[in-house]
Amino acid sequence: MAREELTRLTGNGSGECNQNDCPNVYRTERGSFVIQGDVTEVFTPPTGEGLVEIPEATLREAFRALGW
């Protein structure tokens, strides 16, 4: 899936980070979410899965964008 196929819910490229390097939440056409954040190693996830850490403010922004 290409980034262009996702709906970006957070971050507009202004402020402290550049257009593509901030923690972000994206929504897919299927209604699932893709999360971009700093890789974390707080525990080892199952094969095929990964862990990222994003700030609470990023999740709140995504919820507002969805009207939740």
Coordinates of N, CA, C and O in Angstrom, one line a residue:
M1 N 0.9 -1.2 0.0 CA 0.0 0.0 0.0 C 0.9 1.2 0.0 O 1.8 1.3 0.8
A2 N 0.6 2.2 -0.9 CA 1.4 3.4 -1.0 C 0.9 4.5 0.0 O -0.3 4.5 0.3
R3 N 1.7 5.3 0.4 CA 1.3 6.4 1.3 C 0.2 7.2 0.7 O -0.7 7.7 1.4
E4 N 0.2 7.4 -0.6 CA -0.8 8.2 -1.3 C -2.2 7.6 -1.2 O -3.2 8.3 -1.4
E5 N -2.3 6.3 -0.9 CA -3.5 5.6 -0.7 C -4.1 5.8 0.7 O -5.3 5.4 0.9
L6 N -3.4 6.4 1.6 CA -3.9 6.6 2.9 C -4.4 8.0 3.2 O -4.0 9.0 2.5
T7 N -5.3 8.1 4.1 CA -5.8 9.4 4.6 C -5.1 9.8 5.8 O -5.1 9.1 6.8
R8 N -4.3 10.9 5.7 CA -3.5 11.4 6.9 C -4.4 12.1 7.8 O -5.1 13.1 7.5
L9 N -4.4 11.7 9.1 CA -5.3 12.3 10.1 C -4.6 13.3 11.0 O -5.2 14.1 11.6
T10 N -3.3 13.2 11.0 CA -2.5 14.1 11.9 C -1.4 14.8 11.2 O -0.9 14.3 10.1
G11 N -0.8 15.8 11.8 CA 0.4 16.5 11.3 C 0.2 17.1 9.9 O -0.3 16.5 9.0
N12 N 0.5 18.4 9.8 CA 0.4 19.0 8.6 C 1.7 19.5 8.0 O 1.8 20.3 7.1
G13 N 2.8 19.1 8.7 CA 4.1 19.5 8.3 C 4.6 20.8 8.8 O 5.7 21.2 8.5
S14 N 3.8 21.4 9.6 CA 4.2 22.7 10.3 C 4.7 22.4 11.7 O 4.6 21.3 12.2
G15 N 5.4 23.4 12.3 CA 5.8 23.2 13.6 C 7.2 22.6 13.7 O 8.1 22.9 12.9
E16 N 7.4 21.7 14.6 CA 8.8 21.2 14.9 C 9.3 20.1 14.0 O 10.5 19.8 13.9
C17 N 8.4 19.5 13.2 CA 8.9 18.4 12.3 C 8.6 18.7 10.8 O 7.8 19.5 10.5
N18 N 9.3 17.9 10.0 CA 9.1 18.1 8.6 C 7.8 17.3 8.1 O 7.2 16.6 8.9
Q19 N 7.5 17.4 6.9 CA 6.2 16.8 6.3 C 6.1 15.3 6.6 O 5.0 14.9 6.9
N20 N 7.2 14.6 6.5 CA 7.0 13.1 6.6 C 7.7 12.4 7.8 O 7.8 11.2 7.8
D21 N 8.3 13.2 8.7 CA 9.0 12.5 9.8 C 8.4 12.7 11.2 O 9.0 12.3 12.2
C22 N 7.2 13.1 11.3 CA 6.5 13.3 12.6 C 5.7 12.0 12.9 O 5.4 11.2 12.0
P23 N 5.4 11.8 14.2 CA 4.5 10.7 14.5 C 3.2 11.0 13.8 O 2.7 12.2 13.9
N24 N 2.6 10.1 13.2 CA 1.3 10.3 12.5 C 0.4 9.1 12.5 O 0.8 8.0 12.7
V25 N -0.9 9.4 12.3 CA -1.9 8.4 12.2 C -2.5 8.5 10.8 O -2.9 9.6 10.4
Y26 N -2.6 7.4 10.1 CA -3.3 7.4 8.8 C -4.4 6.4 8.8 O -4.4 5.4 9.6
R27 N -5.4 6.6 8.0 CA -6.5 5.7 7.9 C -6.5 5.1 6.5 O -6.3 5.7 5.5
T28 N -6.7 3.7 6.4 CA -6.8 3.0 5.1 C -8.2 3.1 4.5 O -9.1 3.4 5.2
E29 N -8.3 2.7 3.3 CA -9.6 2.6 2.6 C -10.5 1.5 3.3 O -11.7 1.6 3.2
R30 N -9.8 0.5 4.0 CA -10.6 -0.5 4.7 C -11.1 -0.1 6.1 O -11.7 -0.8 6.8
G31 N -10.6 1.1 6.5 CA -11.0 1.6 7.8 C -10.1 1.3 8.9 O -10.3 1.5 10.1
S32 N -9.0 0.6 8.6 CA -7.9 0.3 9.6 C -7.0 1.5 9.7 O -7.1 2.5 8.9
F33 N -6.0 1.4 10.6 CA -5.1 2.5 10.8 C -3.6 2.1 10.6 O -3.3 1.0 10.9
V34 N -2.8 3.0 10.1 CA -1.4 2.8 10.0 C -0.8 3.9 10.9 O -1.1 5.1 10.8
I35 N 0.1 3.5 11.8 CA 0.7 4.4 12.7 C 2.2 4.6 12.4 O 2.9 3.6 12.2
Q36 N 2.6 5.8 12.4 CA 4.0 6.2 12.1 C 4.6 6.8 13.4 O 4.0 7.7 14.0
G37 N 5.6 6.2 14.0 CA 6.2 6.7 15.2 C 7.6 6.2 15.4 O 8.2 5.5 14.5
D38 N 8.2 6.5 16.5 CA 9.5 6.0 16.9 C 9.5 4.6 17.2 O 8.6 4.1 18.0
V39 N 10.4 3.8 16.7 CA 10.4 2.4 17.0 C 10.8 2.2 18.5 O 11.6 2.9 19.0
T40 N 10.1 1.3 19.1 CA 10.4 1.0 20.5 C 10.6 -0.5 20.7 O 10.2 -1.3 19.9
E41 N 11.4 -0.8 21.7 CA 11.7 -2.2 22.0 C 11.3 -2.5 23.5 O 11.9 -3.3 24.2
V42 N 10.1 -2.0 23.9 CA 9.6 -2.3 25.2 C 9.3 -3.8 25.5 O 9.4 -4.2 26.6
F43 N 9.0 -4.5 24.4 CA 8.9 -6.0 24.5 C 9.0 -6.5 23.0 O 8.9 -5.7 22.1
T44 N 9.2 -7.7 22.9 CA 9.3 -8.3 21.5 C 7.9 -8.8 21.0 O 7.3 -9.6 21.6
P45 N 7.5 -8.1 19.9 CA 6.1 -8.5 19.4 C 6.2 -9.8 18.6 O 7.3 -10.3 18.3
P46 N 5.1 -10.4 18.3 CA 5.1 -11.6 17.5 C 5.7 -11.4 16.1 O 5.7 -10.2 15.6
T47 N 6.1 -12.4 15.5 CA 6.7 -12.3 14.1 C 5.7 -11.6 13.2 O 4.5 -12.0 13.2
G48 N 6.2 -10.7 12.4 CA 5.3 -10.0 11.5 C 4.7 -8.7 12.0 O 4.0 -8.0 11.3
E49 N 4.9 -8.5 13.3 CA 4.3 -7.3 13.9 C 5.5 -6.4 14.4 O 6.6 -6.8 14.6
G50 N 5.2 -5.1 14.6 CA 6.2 -4.1 15.1 C 5.5 -3.2 16.1 O 4.3 -3.1 16.2
L51 N 6.4 -2.5 16.9 CA 5.9 -1.6 17.9 C 6.4 -0.2 17.6 O 7.6 0.0 17.3
V52 N 5.5 0.8 17.7 CA 5.9 2.2 17.5 C 5.3 2.9 18.7 O 4.3 2.6 19.3
E53 N 6.0 4.0 19.1 CA 5.5 4.9 20.2 C 5.2 6.2 19.6 O 5.9 6.8 18.8
I54 N 4.0 6.7 19.9 CA 3.5 8.0 19.5 C 3.0 8.8 20.6 O 2.5 8.2 21.6
P55 N 3.1 10.1 20.6 CA 2.6 10.9 21.7 C 1.1 10.9 21.8 O 0.4 10.7 20.8
E56 N 0.6 11.1 23.0 CA -0.9 11.1 23.3 C -1.5 12.2 22.4 O -2.6 12.1 21.9
A57 N -0.8 13.4 22.3 CA -1.4 14.5 21.5 C -1.6 14.1 20.1 O -2.6 14.5 19.4
T58 N -0.8 13.2 19.5 CA -1.1 12.7 18.1 C -2.3 11.9 18.0 O -3.1 12.0 17.1
L59 N -2.6 11.0 19.0 CA -3.8 10.3 19.0 C -5.0 11.2 19.2 O -6.0 11.0 18.5
R60 N -4.9 12.1 20.1 CA -6.0 13.1 20.3 C -6.4 13.8 19.0 O -7.5 14.0 18.7
E61 N -5.3 14.2 18.3 CA -5.5 14.9 17.0 C -6.2 14.0 16.0 O -7.1 14.4 15.3
A62 N -5.8 12.7 16.0 CA -6.5 11.8 15.1 C -8.0 11.6 15.4 O -8.8 11.5 14.6
F63 N -8.2 11.5 16.7 CA -9.6 11.3 17.2 C -10.5 12.5 16.8 O -11.6 12.4 16.4
R64 N -9.9 13.7 17.0 CA -10.6 14.9 16.6 C -10.9 14.9 15.0 O -12.0 15.3 14.6
A65 N -9.9 14.5 14.3 CA -10.1 14.5 12.8 C -11.2 13.5 12.4 O -11.9 13.7 11.4
L66 N -11.4 12.4 13.2 CA -12.4 11.5 12.9 C -13.8 11.8 13.5 O -14.8 11.2 13.3
G67 N -13.8 12.9 14.4 CA -15.0 13.3 15.0 C -15.4 12.5 16.2 O -16.5 12.4 16.6
W68 N -14.4 11.8 16.8 CA -14.6 11.0 18.0 C -14.6 11.7 19.3 O -13.9 12.5 19.6

